[in-house]
Amino acid sequence: MKLGTYEVAAEIGRGSAGAVFAARAVSGEKVAIKVLRNHEQAALARFERERRLLSALGEAEGFVPLLDTGTCAEGPFIVMPLLEGGDLRKRLERGPFPVEEAISLGLSLARALGRAHARRLVHRDLKPENILFTRDGR
């Protein structure tokens, strides 16, 4: 299956409004594509707001960077790097963090949220499943 110019490998998540797919860009880069499948006006407005926010907050601010956006037969989509280190929920299932690592993660999250708040942005869906790690644990 293709979404825009991206070759979809697998569905990796699904929520009430859409789905997330692992895919490959033409360059070979692994990406995650979030597709909005709820086309109600309120959902479209939230998705557009998410796209704008992602374009304003990147990796330097502690957020997953936006690589691309588009529209396909299924609906609008946003493209981000595929982070293969899992999420905080899965990491916590393996057991507690060592103290130093917990402090480091807490500081990183506080800094990222502080950068967003300085721009008058509030993350309205902060939960362990939305805290993602790179393969090397960043």
CSV table of N, CA and C in Angstrom, one decimal:
chain,number,residue,atom,x,y,z
A,1,MET,N,0.9,-1.2,0.0
A,1,MET,CA,0.0,0.0,0.0
A,1,MET,C,0.9,1.2,0.0
A,2,LYS,N,0.5,2.3,-0.7
A,2,LYS,CA,1.2,3.5,-0.7
A,2,LYS,C,0.3,4.6,-0.1
A,3,LEU,N,1.0,5.5,0.6
A,3,LEU,CA,0.4,6.8,1.1
A,3,LEU,C,1.2,7.9,0.5
A,4,GLY,N,0.7,8.6,-0.5
A,4,GLY,CA,1.5,9.6,-1.2
A,4,GLY,C,2.7,8.8,-1.8
A,5,THR,N,3.9,9.3,-1.6
A,5,THR,CA,5.1,8.7,-2.1
A,5,THR,C,5.7,7.6,-1.2
A,6,TYR,N,5.0,7.4,-0.1
A,6,TYR,CA,5.6,6.5,1.0
A,6,TYR,C,5.0,5.0,0.8
A,7,GLU,N,5.9,4.1,1.0
A,7,GLU,CA,5.5,2.7,0.9
A,7,GLU,C,5.3,2.2,2.3
A,8,VAL,N,4.0,1.8,2.6
A,8,VAL,CA,3.6,1.4,3.9
A,8,VAL,C,4.1,-0.1,4.2
A,9,ALA,N,4.6,-0.3,5.3
A,9,ALA,CA,5.1,-1.6,5.7
A,9,ALA,C,4.1,-2.3,6.6
A,10,ALA,N,3.5,-1.5,7.6
A,10,ALA,CA,2.6,-2.1,8.6
A,10,ALA,C,1.9,-1.0,9.4
A,11,GLU,N,0.7,-1.4,9.9
A,11,GLU,CA,0.0,-0.5,10.8
A,11,GLU,C,0.6,-0.7,12.2
A,12,ILE,N,1.0,0.4,12.9
A,12,ILE,CA,1.6,0.2,14.2
A,12,ILE,C,0.8,0.8,15.3
A,13,GLY,N,-0.3,1.5,15.0
A,13,GLY,CA,-1.2,2.0,16.0
A,13,GLY,C,-2.5,2.5,15.4
A,14,ARG,N,-3.5,2.5,16.3
A,14,ARG,CA,-4.8,3.0,15.8
A,14,ARG,C,-5.5,3.6,17.0
A,15,GLY,N,-6.1,4.8,16.7
A,15,GLY,CA,-6.9,5.5,17.7
A,15,GLY,C,-8.3,5.8,17.2
A,16,SER,N,-9.0,6.6,18.0
A,16,SER,CA,-10.4,6.9,17.6
A,16,SER,C,-10.5,7.7,16.3
A,17,ALA,N,-9.5,8.5,16.0
A,17,ALA,CA,-9.5,9.4,14.9
A,17,ALA,C,-8.7,8.9,13.7
A,18,GLY,N,-7.8,8.0,13.9
A,18,GLY,CA,-6.9,7.7,12.8
A,18,GLY,C,-6.0,6.5,13.1
A,19,ALA,N,-5.0,6.3,12.2
A,19,ALA,CA,-4.1,5.2,12.3
A,19,ALA,C,-2.7,5.7,12.1
A,20,VAL,N,-1.7,5.0,12.6
A,20,VAL,CA,-0.3,5.3,12.4
A,20,VAL,C,0.3,4.1,11.7
A,21,PHE,N,1.1,4.3,10.6
A,21,PHE,CA,1.8,3.3,9.8
A,21,PHE,C,3.3,3.5,9.8
A,22,ALA,N,4.0,2.3,9.9
A,22,ALA,CA,5.4,2.4,9.6
A,22,ALA,C,5.5,2.3,8.1
A,23,ALA,N,6.4,3.1,7.5
A,23,ALA,CA,6.6,3.2,6.1
A,23,ALA,C,8.0,3.6,5.7
A,24,ARG,N,8.3,3.6,4.4
A,24,ARG,CA,9.6,4.0,3.9
A,24,ARG,C,9.4,5.1,2.9
A,25,ALA,N,10.3,6.1,3.1
A,25,ALA,CA,10.3,7.2,2.1
A,25,ALA,C,11.1,6.7,0.9
A,26,VAL,N,10.9,7.5,-0.2
A,26,VAL,CA,11.7,7.2,-1.4
A,26,VAL,C,13.2,7.1,-1.2
A,27,SER,N,13.7,7.9,-0.2
A,27,SER,CA,15.1,7.9,0.2
A,27,SER,C,15.5,6.7,0.9
A,28,GLY,N,14.5,5.9,1.4
A,28,GLY,CA,14.8,4.7,2.1
A,28,GLY,C,14.6,4.9,3.6
A,29,GLU,N,14.5,6.2,4.1
A,29,GLU,CA,14.3,6.5,5.5
A,29,GLU,C,13.0,5.8,6.0
A,30,LYS,N,13.1,5.3,7.2
A,30,LYS,CA,11.9,4.7,7.9
A,30,LYS,C,11.2,5.9,8.5
A,31,VAL,N,9.9,5.9,8.3
A,31,VAL,CA,9.0,7.0,8.8
A,31,VAL,C,7.8,6.4,9.4
A,32,ALA,N,7.1,7.3,10.2
A,32,ALA,CA,5.8,7.0,10.8
A,32,ALA,C,4.8,7.9,10.1
A,33,ILE,N,3.7,7.4,9.6
A,33,ILE,CA,2.7,8.2,9.0
A,33,ILE,C,1.4,8.1,9.8
A,34,LYS,N,1.0,9.3,10.3
A,34,LYS,CA,-0.3,9.4,11.0
A,34,LYS,C,-1.4,9.9,10.0
A,35,VAL,N,-2.4,9.0,9.8
A,35,VAL,CA,-3.5,9.3,8.9
A,35,VAL,C,-4.8,9.6,9.6
A,36,LEU,N,-5.4,10.7,9.4
A,36,LEU,CA,-6.7,11.1,10.0
A,36,LEU,C,-7.8,10.4,9.2
A,37,ARG,N,-8.6,9.6,9.8
A,37,ARG,CA,-9.6,8.9,9.1
A,37,ARG,C,-11.0,9.4,9.5
A,38,ASN,N,-11.0,10.2,10.6
A,38,ASN,CA,-12.3,10.9,11.0
A,38,ASN,C,-12.3,12.3,10.3
A,39,HIS,N,-13.2,12.4,9.4
A,39,HIS,CA,-13.2,13.6,8.6
A,39,HIS,C,-14.2,14.7,9.0
A,40,GLU,N,-14.7,14.5,10.3
A,40,GLU,CA,-15.6,15.6,10.8
A,40,GLU,C,-14.8,16.9,11.0
A,41,GLN,N,-15.5,18.0,10.9
A,41,GLN,CA,-14.8,19.3,10.9
A,41,GLN,C,-14.0,19.5,12.2
A,42,ALA,N,-14.5,19.1,13.3
A,42,ALA,CA,-13.7,19.3,14.6
A,42,ALA,C,-12.4,18.4,14.5
A,43,ALA,N,-12.5,17.2,14.0
A,43,ALA,CA,-11.3,16.4,13.9
A,43,ALA,C,-10.3,16.9,12.9
A,44,LEU,N,-10.8,17.4,11.8
A,44,LEU,CA,-9.9,18.1,10.8
A,44,LEU,C,-9.2,19.3,11.4
A,45,ALA,N,-9.9,20.1,12.2
A,45,ALA,CA,-9.3,21.3,12.8
A,45,ALA,C,-8.2,20.9,13.8
A,46,ARG,N,-8.5,19.8,14.6
A,46,ARG,CA,-7.5,19.3,15.6
A,46,ARG,C,-6.2,18.8,14.9
A,47,PHE,N,-6.5,18.1,13.8
A,47,PHE,CA,-5.3,17.6,13.0
A,47,PHE,C,-4.5,18.7,12.4
A,48,GLU,N,-5.1,19.7,11.9
A,48,GLU,CA,-4.4,20.8,11.3
A,48,GLU,C,-3.6,21.6,12.4
A,49,ARG,N,-4.2,21.7,13.6
A,49,ARG,CA,-3.5,22.3,14.7
A,49,ARG,C,-2.3,21.5,15.1
A,50,GLU,N,-2.4,20.2,15.1
A,50,GLU,CA,-1.3,19.3,15.4
A,50,GLU,C,-0.2,19.5,14.4
A,51,ARG,N,-0.6,19.5,13.1
A,51,ARG,CA,0.4,19.7,12.1
A,51,ARG,C,1.2,21.1,12.3
A,52,ARG,N,0.5,22.1,12.6
A,52,ARG,CA,1.1,23.4,12.8
A,52,ARG,C,2.0,23.4,14.0
A,53,LEU,N,1.6,22.7,15.1
A,53,LEU,CA,2.4,22.6,16.3
A,53,LEU,C,3.7,21.8,16.0
A,54,LEU,N,3.5,20.7,15.3
A,54,LEU,CA,4.7,19.9,15.0
A,54,LEU,C,5.7,20.6,14.1
A,55,SER,N,5.2,21.5,13.3
A,55,SER,CA,6.1,22.2,12.4
A,55,SER,C,6.8,23.3,13.2
A,56,ALA,N,6.3,23.7,14.3
A,56,ALA,CA,6.9,24.7,15.2
A,56,ALA,C,7.9,24.1,16.2
A,57,LEU,N,7.6,22.8,16.6
A,57,LEU,CA,8.4,22.2,17.6
A,57,LEU,C,9.1,21.0,17.1
A,58,GLY,N,10.4,21.0,17.0
A,58,GLY,CA,11.2,19.8,16.5
A,58,GLY,C,12.0,19.1,17.5
A,59,GLU,N,13.0,18.4,17.0
A,59,GLU,CA,13.8,17.6,17.8
A,59,GLU,C,14.6,18.4,18.8
A,60,ALA,N,15.0,19.6,18.4
A,60,ALA,CA,15.8,20.5,19.3
A,60,ALA,C,15.0,20.9,20.5
A,61,GLU,N,13.7,20.9,20.4
A,61,GLU,CA,12.8,21.3,21.5
A,61,GLU,C,12.3,20.1,22.3
A,62,GLY,N,12.7,18.9,21.8
A,62,GLY,CA,12.3,17.7,22.5
A,62,GLY,C,11.1,17.0,22.0
A,63,PHE,N,10.7,17.3,20.7
A,63,PHE,CA,9.6,16.7,20.1
A,63,PHE,C,10.0,16.0,18.8
A,64,VAL,N,9.1,15.1,18.4
A,64,VAL,CA,9.4,14.3,17.1
A,64,VAL,C,9.2,15.3,16.0
A,65,PRO,N,10.2,15.5,15.1
A,65,PRO,CA,10.1,16.5,14.1
A,65,PRO,C,9.1,16.1,13.0
A,66,LEU,N,8.5,17.1,12.4
A,66,LEU,CA,7.6,16.9,11.2
A,66,LEU,C,8.4,16.8,10.0
A,67,LEU,N,8.3,15.8,9.2
A,67,LEU,CA,9.1,15.7,7.9
A,67,LEU,C,8.3,16.1,6.7
A,68,ASP,N,6.9,15.8,6.7
A,68,ASP,CA,6.1,16.0,5.5
A,68,ASP,C,4.7,16.0,5.9
A,69,THR,N,3.8,16.5,5.1
A,69,THR,CA,2.4,16.4,5.2
A,69,THR,C,1.8,16.2,3.9
A,70,GLY,N,0.6,15.7,3.8
A,70,GLY,CA,-0.1,15.5,2.6
A,70,GLY,C,-1.5,15.0,2.8
A,71,THR,N,-2.1,14.6,1.7
A,71,THR,CA,-3.5,14.1,1.7
A,71,THR,C,-3.5,12.9,0.7
A,72,CYS,N,-4.2,11.9,1.1
A,72,CYS,CA,-4.3,10.7,0.3
A,72,CYS,C,-5.8,10.3,0.3
A,73,ALA,N,-6.1,9.2,-0.3
A,73,ALA,CA,-7.5,8.8,-0.4
A,73,ALA,C,-8.1,8.6,1.0
A,74,GLU,N,-7.3,8.1,1.9
A,74,GLU,CA,-7.8,7.9,3.3
A,74,GLU,C,-8.0,9.1,4.1
A,75,GLY,N,-7.3,10.2,3.7
A,75,GLY,CA,-7.4,11.5,4.4
A,75,GLY,C,-6.1,12.2,4.6
A,76,PRO,N,-6.1,13.3,5.3
A,76,PRO,CA,-4.8,14.0,5.5
A,76,PRO,C,-3.8,13.2,6.3
A,77,PHE,N,-2.5,13.4,6.1
A,77,PHE,CA,-1.5,12.7,6.9
A,77,PHE,C,-0.3,13.6,7.3
A,78,ILE,N,0.4,13.2,8.3
A,78,ILE,CA,1.6,13.8,8.7
A,78,ILE,C,2.7,12.7,8.8
A,79,VAL,N,3.9,13.1,8.4
A,79,VAL,CA,5.0,12.1,8.4
A,79,VAL,C,6.1,12.6,9.4
A,80,MET,N,6.5,11.6,10.2
A,80,MET,CA,7.6,11.9,11.2
A,80,MET,C,8.6,10.8,11.1
A,81,PRO,N,9.8,11.0,11.6
A,81,PRO,CA,10.8,9.8,11.7
A,81,PRO,C,10.2,8.7,12.5
A,82,LEU,N,10.4,7.5,12.1
A,82,LEU,CA,10.0,6.3,12.9
A,82,LEU,C,11.0,6.1,14.0
A,83,LEU,N,10.5,6.3,15.2
A,83,LEU,CA,11.3,6.1,16.4
A,83,LEU,C,11.1,4.7,16.9
A,84,GLU,N,12.2,3.9,16.8
A,84,GLU,CA,12.1,2.5,17.1
A,84,GLU,C,12.5,2.0,18.5
A,85,GLY,N,12.6,3.0,19.4
A,85,GLY,CA,13.0,2.6,20.8
A,85,GLY,C,11.8,2.4,21.7
A,86,GLY,N,10.6,2.4,21.1
A,86,GLY,CA,9.4,2.1,21.9
A,86,GLY,C,8.9,3.4,22.7
A,87,ASP,N,7.9,3.2,23.5
A,87,ASP,CA,7.4,4.3,24.3
A,87,ASP,C,7.6,4.1,25.8
A,88,LEU,N,7.3,5.1,26.5
A,88,LEU,CA,7.5,5.0,28.0
A,88,LEU,C,6.7,3.9,28.6
A,89,ARG,N,5.5,3.6,28.2
A,89,ARG,CA,4.7,2.6,28.8
A,89,ARG,C,5.4,1.2,28.6
A,90,LYS,N,5.9,0.9,27.4
A,90,LYS,CA,6.7,-0.3,27.2
A,90,LYS,C,7.9,-0.4,28.1
A,91,ARG,N,8.6,0.8,28.2
A,91,ARG,CA,9.8,0.8,28.9
A,91,ARG,C,9.6,0.6,30.4
A,92,LEU,N,8.5,1.1,30.9
A,92,LEU,CA,8.1,0.9,32.3
A,92,LEU,C,7.7,-0.5,32.6
A,93,GLU,N,7.2,-1.2,31.6
A,93,GLU,CA,6.8,-2.6,31.8
A,93,GLU,C,8.1,-3.5,32.1
A,94,ARG,N,9.2,-3.0,31.7
A,94,ARG,CA,10.5,-3.8,31.9
A,94,ARG,C,11.0,-3.6,33.4
A,95,GLY,N,10.4,-2.7,34.1
A,95,GLY,CA,10.8,-2.4,35.5
A,95,GLY,C,11.2,-1.0,35.7
A,96,PRO,N,11.4,-0.6,36.9
A,96,PRO,CA,11.7,0.8,37.2
A,96,PRO,C,13.0,1.3,36.6
A,97,PHE,N,13.1,2.6,36.4
A,97,PHE,CA,14.3,3.2,35.9
A,97,PHE,C,15.3,3.3,37.0
A,98,PRO,N,16.6,3.2,36.7
A,98,PRO,CA,17.6,3.6,37.7
A,98,PRO,C,17.3,5.1,38.0
A,99,VAL,N,17.7,5.5,39.3
A,99,VAL,CA,17.4,6.9,39.7
A,99,VAL,C,18.0,7.9,38.8
A,100,GLU,N,19.2,7.8,38.3
A,100,GLU,CA,19.8,8.8,37.4
A,100,GLU,C,19.1,8.9,36.1
A,101,GLU,N,18.7,7.7,35.6
A,101,GLU,CA,17.9,7.7,34.3
A,101,GLU,C,16.5,8.4,34.5
A,102,ALA,N,15.9,8.1,35.6
A,102,ALA,CA,14.6,8.7,35.9
A,102,ALA,C,14.7,10.2,36.0
A,103,ILE,N,15.7,10.7,36.7
A,103,ILE,CA,16.0,12.1,36.8
A,103,ILE,C,16.2,12.8,35.5
A,104,SER,N,17.1,12.1,34.7
A,104,SER,CA,17.4,12.6,33.3
A,104,SER,C,16.1,12.7,32.4
A,105,LEU,N,15.3,11.7,32.5
A,105,LEU,CA,14.1,11.7,31.7
A,105,LEU,C,13.1,12.8,32.2
A,106,GLY,N,13.0,12.9,33.5
A,106,GLY,CA,12.1,13.9,34.0
A,106,GLY,C,12.5,15.3,33.6
A,107,LEU,N,13.9,15.6,33.7
A,107,LEU,CA,14.4,16.9,33.2
A,107,LEU,C,14.1,17.1,31.7
A,108,SER,N,14.4,16.1,30.9
A,108,SER,CA,14.1,16.2,29.5
A,108,SER,C,12.7,16.5,29.2
A,109,LEU,N,11.8,15.8,29.8
A,109,LEU,CA,10.3,16.1,29.6
A,109,LEU,C,10.0,17.5,30.1
A,110,ALA,N,10.5,17.9,31.3
A,110,ALA,CA,10.2,19.2,31.8
A,110,ALA,C,10.7,20.3,30.8
A,111,ARG,N,11.9,20.1,30.3
A,111,ARG,CA,12.5,21.1,29.3
A,111,ARG,C,11.6,21.2,28.1
A,112,ALA,N,11.2,20.0,27.5
A,112,ALA,CA,10.4,20.0,26.3
A,112,ALA,C,9.1,20.7,26.6
A,113,LEU,N,8.4,20.4,27.7
A,113,LEU,CA,7.1,21.0,28.0
A,113,LEU,C,7.3,22.5,28.2
A,114,GLY,N,8.4,22.9,28.9
A,114,GLY,CA,8.7,24.3,29.1
A,114,GLY,C,8.9,25.1,27.8
A,115,ARG,N,9.6,24.4,26.8
A,115,ARG,CA,9.7,25.1,25.5
A,115,ARG,C,8.4,25.3,24.8
A,116,ALA,N,7.5,24.3,24.9
A,116,ALA,CA,6.2,24.4,24.3
A,116,ALA,C,5.4,25.5,25.1
A,117,HIS,N,5.4,25.5,26.4
A,117,HIS,CA,4.7,26.5,27.2
A,117,HIS,C,5.2,27.9,26.9
A,118,ALA,N,6.5,28.0,26.7
A,118,ALA,CA,7.0,29.4,26.3
A,118,ALA,C,6.4,29.9,25.1
A,119,ARG,N,6.0,29.0,24.2
A,119,ARG,CA,5.3,29.4,23.0
A,119,ARG,C,3.8,29.4,23.1
A,120,ARG,N,3.4,29.3,24.4
A,120,ARG,CA,1.9,29.3,24.7
A,120,ARG,C,1.2,28.1,24.1
A,121,LEU,N,1.9,27.0,24.1
A,121,LEU,CA,1.3,25.7,23.6
A,121,LEU,C,1.2,24.8,24.8
A,122,VAL,N,0.1,24.0,24.8
A,122,VAL,CA,-0.1,23.0,25.8
A,122,VAL,C,-0.3,21.7,25.2
A,123,HIS,N,0.5,20.7,25.6
A,123,HIS,CA,0.3,19.3,25.1
A,123,HIS,C,-0.8,18.7,25.8
A,124,ARG,N,-1.9,18.4,25.1
A,124,ARG,CA,-3.1,18.0,25.7
A,124,ARG,C,-3.3,16.5,25.7
A,125,ASP,N,-2.2,15.8,25.4
A,125,ASP,CA,-2.3,14.3,25.4
A,125,ASP,C,-1.0,13.7,25.9
A,126,LEU,N,-0.5,14.2,27.0
A,126,LEU,CA,0.8,13.8,27.6
A,126,LEU,C,0.5,12.5,28.4
A,127,LYS,N,1.0,11.4,27.9
A,127,LYS,CA,0.8,10.1,28.5
A,127,LYS,C,2.0,9.2,28.1
A,128,PRO,N,2.2,8.1,28.8
A,128,PRO,CA,3.4,7.3,28.6
A,128,PRO,C,3.5,6.8,27.1
A,129,GLU,N,2.3,6.5,26.5
A,129,GLU,CA,2.3,6.1,25.1
A,129,GLU,C,2.8,7.1,24.1
A,130,ASN,N,2.8,8.4,24.5
A,130,ASN,CA,3.2,9.5,23.6
A,130,ASN,C,4.6,10.0,23.9
A,131,ILE,N,5.3,9.3,24.8
A,131,ILE,CA,6.7,9.6,25.1
A,131,ILE,C,7.5,8.5,24.4
A,132,LEU,N,8.2,8.9,23.3
A,132,LEU,CA,8.8,8.0,22.4
A,132,LEU,C,10.3,8.1,22.6
A,133,PHE,N,11.0,6.9,22.3
A,133,PHE,CA,12.5,6.8,22.4
A,133,PHE,C,13.0,6.4,21.1
A,134,THR,N,14.2,6.9,20.8
A,134,THR,CA,15.0,6.5,19.6
A,134,THR,C,15.5,5.1,20.0
A,135,ARG,N,16.1,4.4,19.0
A,135,ARG,CA,16.6,3.1,19.2
A,135,ARG,C,17.7,3.1,20.3
A,136,ASP,N,18.5,4.3,20.3
A,136,ASP,CA,19.6,4.3,21.3
A,136,ASP,C,19.1,4.9,22.6
A,137,GLY,N,17.8,5.0,22.8
A,137,GLY,CA,17.3,5.4,24.2
A,137,GLY,C,17.1,6.9,24.4
A,138,ARG,N,17.3,7.7,23.4
A,138,ARG,CA,17.0,9.1,23.6
A,138,ARG,C,15.5,9.4,23.5
